[in-house]
Each structure stands twice: as structure tokens, then as C-alpha cells.
Amino acid sequence: MALLTVRVSGDGVERCPSCGNNTQFVAKSMQSCEDSCEVWVECQCGYDPTADVVGSRFECVWGTLDKDNVEACLSSWNDLIQLNSKQQM
Ligand SMILES: [Zn+2]
């Protein structure tokens, strides 16, 4: 599994429901099957909104943690946080 610490400006990024952080994340990459990898971001505190949601991780062949992939992951982070907060209302 590959790890990359990501610092972002926080503009347009949802806050972690656990610790309120929206600027420091850990991007992770893990091989999910023979020819594909899953890439996703977790909060610096370890909160991972993709953990319970099948299909919410970004799939790509090499699992590289480049800018485009990290941005795609942050976009699904936003979707999942918004979804979670709606479910709690
Ligand atoms: Zn957090």
C-alpha cells in the first residue's frame, strides 16, 4: 500500500466530521485485483468515508498518487461527507 500526505488549501473541501480538518489528508493506494488499484483519501485523523461505501474509491490501473487522482479522490471525499451529513439530518 502506498501513502502520500496531501496538503490542500481547503477551498471547496468538506470538513472532516470527526476532527474538522479540511487541509491535510492522506492519499492511499492499494491493489484491489490483479489489474486494478483503488485510490482514496482519508483524513489525517484516520477518518475514512469510503470504508463502508462499496465503489466509492477511485479505481485505476496503476494506483498512482498523482495530482489528478488525488483530486478525483477529494471530489469523492466531498460527495461522501455531504451524503453522510444528509443522512444524519
Ligand atoms: Zn479528521
Short mmCIF file of N, CA and C and ligand atoms in Angstrom, two decimals:
data_model
loop_
_atom_site.label_atom_id
_atom_site.label_comp_id
_atom_site.label_asym_id
_atom_site.label_seq_id
_atom_site.Cartn_x
_atom_site.Cartn_y
_atom_site.Cartn_z
N MET A 1 0.85 -1.19 0.00
CA MET A 1 0.00 0.00 0.00
C MET A 1 0.88 1.24 0.00
N ALA A 2 0.51 2.20 -0.86
CA ALA A 2 1.27 3.44 -0.95
C ALA A 2 0.53 4.55 -0.21
N LEU A 3 1.28 5.42 0.38
CA LEU A 3 0.72 6.54 1.14
C LEU A 3 1.33 7.85 0.68
N LEU A 4 0.51 8.88 0.68
CA LEU A 4 1.03 10.20 0.34
C LEU A 4 0.28 11.23 1.19
N THR A 5 1.04 12.04 1.91
CA THR A 5 0.39 13.10 2.67
C THR A 5 0.08 14.25 1.73
N VAL A 6 -1.16 14.72 1.78
CA VAL A 6 -1.62 15.75 0.85
C VAL A 6 -2.03 16.99 1.64
N ARG A 7 -1.48 18.12 1.25
CA ARG A 7 -1.91 19.38 1.85
C ARG A 7 -2.65 20.19 0.80
N VAL A 8 -3.84 20.64 1.12
CA VAL A 8 -4.62 21.44 0.18
C VAL A 8 -5.03 22.74 0.86
N SER A 9 -5.50 23.67 0.04
CA SER A 9 -5.87 24.98 0.59
C SER A 9 -7.14 24.90 1.43
N GLY A 10 -7.95 23.88 1.18
CA GLY A 10 -9.21 23.75 1.90
C GLY A 10 -10.37 24.39 1.18
N ASP A 11 -10.08 25.13 0.10
CA ASP A 11 -11.17 25.74 -0.68
C ASP A 11 -12.02 24.66 -1.32
N GLY A 12 -13.30 24.67 -1.02
CA GLY A 12 -14.20 23.72 -1.65
C GLY A 12 -14.05 22.29 -1.15
N VAL A 13 -13.34 22.12 -0.04
CA VAL A 13 -13.17 20.78 0.51
C VAL A 13 -13.98 20.67 1.81
N GLU A 14 -14.82 19.66 1.89
CA GLU A 14 -15.65 19.47 3.08
C GLU A 14 -14.79 19.16 4.30
N ARG A 15 -15.25 19.62 5.47
CA ARG A 15 -14.52 19.35 6.70
C ARG A 15 -14.77 17.92 7.18
N CYS A 16 -13.74 17.34 7.76
CA CYS A 16 -13.88 16.02 8.36
C CYS A 16 -14.90 16.10 9.50
N PRO A 17 -15.91 15.22 9.50
CA PRO A 17 -16.92 15.25 10.56
C PRO A 17 -16.35 14.83 11.92
N SER A 18 -15.20 14.23 11.89
CA SER A 18 -14.61 13.75 13.13
C SER A 18 -13.71 14.79 13.80
N CYS A 19 -12.91 15.52 13.02
CA CYS A 19 -11.96 16.46 13.63
C CYS A 19 -12.01 17.86 13.02
N GLY A 20 -12.79 18.08 11.96
CA GLY A 20 -12.94 19.41 11.40
C GLY A 20 -11.85 19.83 10.42
N ASN A 21 -10.90 18.96 10.18
CA ASN A 21 -9.81 19.28 9.27
C ASN A 21 -10.27 19.25 7.81
N ASN A 22 -9.82 20.22 7.00
CA ASN A 22 -10.05 20.08 5.56
C ASN A 22 -8.82 20.49 4.74
N THR A 23 -7.68 20.43 5.35
CA THR A 23 -6.47 20.81 4.60
C THR A 23 -5.41 19.72 4.56
N GLN A 24 -5.48 18.76 5.45
CA GLN A 24 -4.44 17.72 5.44
C GLN A 24 -5.07 16.34 5.34
N PHE A 25 -4.70 15.65 4.28
CA PHE A 25 -5.26 14.33 4.04
C PHE A 25 -4.14 13.34 3.75
N VAL A 26 -4.51 12.07 3.82
CA VAL A 26 -3.57 11.03 3.42
C VAL A 26 -4.19 10.29 2.24
N ALA A 27 -3.53 10.37 1.11
CA ALA A 27 -3.98 9.62 -0.06
C ALA A 27 -3.40 8.22 0.02
N LYS A 28 -4.24 7.23 -0.25
CA LYS A 28 -3.79 5.84 -0.16
C LYS A 28 -4.08 5.11 -1.44
N SER A 29 -3.23 4.18 -1.75
CA SER A 29 -3.40 3.37 -2.94
C SER A 29 -3.17 1.91 -2.58
N MET A 30 -4.08 1.06 -3.03
CA MET A 30 -3.97 -0.35 -2.70
C MET A 30 -4.44 -1.18 -3.88
N GLN A 31 -3.74 -2.24 -4.17
CA GLN A 31 -4.16 -3.10 -5.27
C GLN A 31 -5.45 -3.82 -4.87
N SER A 32 -6.47 -3.73 -5.73
CA SER A 32 -7.76 -4.33 -5.38
C SER A 32 -7.99 -5.63 -6.14
N CYS A 33 -7.43 -5.74 -7.31
CA CYS A 33 -7.44 -7.02 -8.02
C CYS A 33 -6.23 -7.06 -8.93
N GLU A 34 -6.13 -8.07 -9.73
CA GLU A 34 -4.90 -8.31 -10.47
C GLU A 34 -4.44 -7.12 -11.31
N ASP A 35 -5.40 -6.46 -11.96
CA ASP A 35 -5.00 -5.40 -12.88
C ASP A 35 -5.63 -4.05 -12.53
N SER A 36 -5.95 -3.85 -11.26
CA SER A 36 -6.54 -2.58 -10.89
C SER A 36 -6.17 -2.21 -9.45
N CYS A 37 -6.13 -0.91 -9.21
CA CYS A 37 -5.85 -0.41 -7.87
C CYS A 37 -6.96 0.51 -7.41
N GLU A 38 -7.12 0.58 -6.12
CA GLU A 38 -8.04 1.55 -5.54
C GLU A 38 -7.24 2.69 -4.95
N VAL A 39 -7.72 3.91 -5.19
CA VAL A 39 -7.08 5.09 -4.64
C VAL A 39 -8.14 5.87 -3.87
N TRP A 40 -7.80 6.32 -2.68
CA TRP A 40 -8.78 7.11 -1.92
C TRP A 40 -8.04 8.00 -0.94
N VAL A 41 -8.76 8.95 -0.34
CA VAL A 41 -8.14 9.80 0.68
C VAL A 41 -8.82 9.58 2.03
N GLU A 42 -8.01 9.65 3.06
CA GLU A 42 -8.51 9.64 4.43
C GLU A 42 -8.09 10.95 5.07
N CYS A 43 -8.84 11.32 6.10
CA CYS A 43 -8.43 12.48 6.89
C CYS A 43 -7.13 12.16 7.62
N GLN A 44 -6.42 13.19 8.03
CA GLN A 44 -5.20 12.98 8.81
C GLN A 44 -5.49 12.26 10.13
N CYS A 45 -6.74 12.36 10.63
CA CYS A 45 -7.09 11.68 11.88
C CYS A 45 -7.45 10.22 11.65
N GLY A 46 -7.51 9.81 10.39
CA GLY A 46 -7.81 8.41 10.11
C GLY A 46 -9.25 8.17 9.69
N TYR A 47 -10.07 9.23 9.71
CA TYR A 47 -11.45 9.08 9.27
C TYR A 47 -11.48 8.76 7.78
N ASP A 48 -12.19 7.71 7.42
CA ASP A 48 -12.23 7.26 6.03
C ASP A 48 -13.67 7.05 5.59
N PRO A 49 -14.25 8.03 4.88
CA PRO A 49 -15.66 7.91 4.49
C PRO A 49 -15.90 6.82 3.45
N THR A 50 -14.84 6.33 2.81
CA THR A 50 -15.03 5.29 1.80
C THR A 50 -15.10 3.90 2.41
N ALA A 51 -14.77 3.80 3.71
CA ALA A 51 -14.63 2.47 4.32
C ALA A 51 -15.89 1.63 4.21
N ASP A 52 -17.07 2.26 4.36
CA ASP A 52 -18.32 1.50 4.35
C ASP A 52 -19.06 1.58 3.04
N VAL A 53 -18.51 2.30 2.06
CA VAL A 53 -19.24 2.54 0.83
C VAL A 53 -18.55 1.84 -0.33
N VAL A 54 -19.11 0.73 -0.75
CA VAL A 54 -18.52 -0.03 -1.85
C VAL A 54 -18.56 0.80 -3.13
N GLY A 55 -17.47 0.83 -3.85
CA GLY A 55 -17.44 1.55 -5.12
C GLY A 55 -17.13 3.03 -5.00
N SER A 56 -16.88 3.50 -3.77
CA SER A 56 -16.63 4.93 -3.61
C SER A 56 -15.16 5.28 -3.81
N ARG A 57 -14.32 4.27 -3.91
CA ARG A 57 -12.90 4.54 -4.13
C ARG A 57 -12.63 4.64 -5.62
N PHE A 58 -11.63 5.44 -5.95
CA PHE A 58 -11.28 5.69 -7.34
C PHE A 58 -10.44 4.52 -7.84
N GLU A 59 -10.88 3.92 -8.94
CA GLU A 59 -10.14 2.78 -9.46
C GLU A 59 -9.25 3.20 -10.61
N CYS A 60 -8.03 2.76 -10.59
CA CYS A 60 -7.19 2.97 -11.76
C CYS A 60 -6.16 1.86 -11.85
N VAL A 61 -5.58 1.74 -13.01
CA VAL A 61 -4.74 0.57 -13.27
C VAL A 61 -3.49 0.57 -12.41
N TRP A 62 -2.82 1.73 -12.32
CA TRP A 62 -1.53 1.75 -11.65
C TRP A 62 -1.62 2.22 -10.20
N GLY A 63 -2.69 2.87 -9.87
CA GLY A 63 -2.83 3.34 -8.49
C GLY A 63 -1.85 4.45 -8.15
N THR A 64 -1.46 5.21 -9.15
CA THR A 64 -0.51 6.28 -8.88
C THR A 64 -1.19 7.39 -8.08
N LEU A 65 -0.43 7.97 -7.16
CA LEU A 65 -0.97 9.05 -6.34
C LEU A 65 -0.53 10.38 -6.93
N ASP A 66 -0.98 10.64 -8.15
CA ASP A 66 -0.63 11.92 -8.77
C ASP A 66 -1.74 12.94 -8.52
N LYS A 67 -1.51 14.14 -9.01
CA LYS A 67 -2.42 15.24 -8.71
C LYS A 67 -3.85 14.96 -9.17
N ASP A 68 -3.97 14.42 -10.39
CA ASP A 68 -5.30 14.15 -10.93
C ASP A 68 -6.05 13.12 -10.09
N ASN A 69 -5.35 12.06 -9.70
CA ASN A 69 -6.01 11.03 -8.91
C ASN A 69 -6.40 11.56 -7.54
N VAL A 70 -5.51 12.34 -6.94
CA VAL A 70 -5.81 12.89 -5.62
C VAL A 70 -7.01 13.83 -5.70
N GLU A 71 -7.08 14.60 -6.78
CA GLU A 71 -8.24 15.49 -6.93
C GLU A 71 -9.53 14.70 -7.12
N ALA A 72 -9.46 13.63 -7.87
CA ALA A 72 -10.63 12.77 -8.04
C ALA A 72 -11.06 12.20 -6.69
N CYS A 73 -10.08 11.83 -5.87
CA CYS A 73 -10.38 11.28 -4.55
C CYS A 73 -10.99 12.33 -3.63
N LEU A 74 -10.46 13.55 -3.69
CA LEU A 74 -11.01 14.62 -2.86
C LEU A 74 -12.43 14.95 -3.28
N SER A 75 -12.71 14.81 -4.57
CA SER A 75 -14.06 15.06 -5.04
C SER A 75 -15.01 13.99 -4.48
N SER A 76 -14.58 12.74 -4.43
CA SER A 76 -15.48 11.74 -3.83
C SER A 76 -15.53 11.89 -2.30
N TRP A 77 -14.45 12.39 -1.69
CA TRP A 77 -14.50 12.74 -0.26
C TRP A 77 -15.64 13.74 -0.02
N ASN A 78 -15.69 14.80 -0.83
CA ASN A 78 -16.75 15.80 -0.71
C ASN A 78 -18.13 15.16 -0.83
N ASP A 79 -18.30 14.32 -1.86
CA ASP A 79 -19.60 13.69 -2.08
C ASP A 79 -20.01 12.86 -0.87
N LEU A 80 -19.06 12.11 -0.34
CA LEU A 80 -19.39 11.20 0.77
C LEU A 80 -19.70 11.97 2.05
N ILE A 81 -18.94 13.04 2.32
CA ILE A 81 -19.20 13.83 3.52
C ILE A 81 -20.58 14.48 3.41
N GLN A 82 -20.91 14.99 2.20
CA GLN A 82 -22.23 15.62 2.02
C GLN A 82 -23.35 14.59 2.19
N LEU A 83 -23.12 13.41 1.65
CA LEU A 83 -24.10 12.33 1.78
C LEU A 83 -24.29 11.96 3.25
N ASN A 84 -23.19 11.81 3.97
CA ASN A 84 -23.27 11.45 5.39
C ASN A 84 -24.02 12.50 6.19
N SER A 85 -23.76 13.78 5.91
CA SER A 85 -24.41 14.80 6.71
C SER A 85 -25.90 14.87 6.40
N LYS A 86 -26.29 14.53 5.15
CA LYS A 86 -27.71 14.48 4.84
C LYS A 86 -28.39 13.33 5.58
N GLN A 87 -27.70 12.21 5.66
CA GLN A 87 -28.29 11.05 6.31
C GLN A 87 -28.50 11.29 7.80
N GLN A 88 -27.68 12.15 8.38
CA GLN A 88 -27.82 12.39 9.82
C GLN A 88 -28.96 13.35 10.15
N MET A 89 -29.44 14.10 9.14
CA MET A 89 -30.50 15.05 9.44
C MET A 89 -31.87 14.38 9.56
ZN ZN B 1 -10.46 14.05 10.71
#
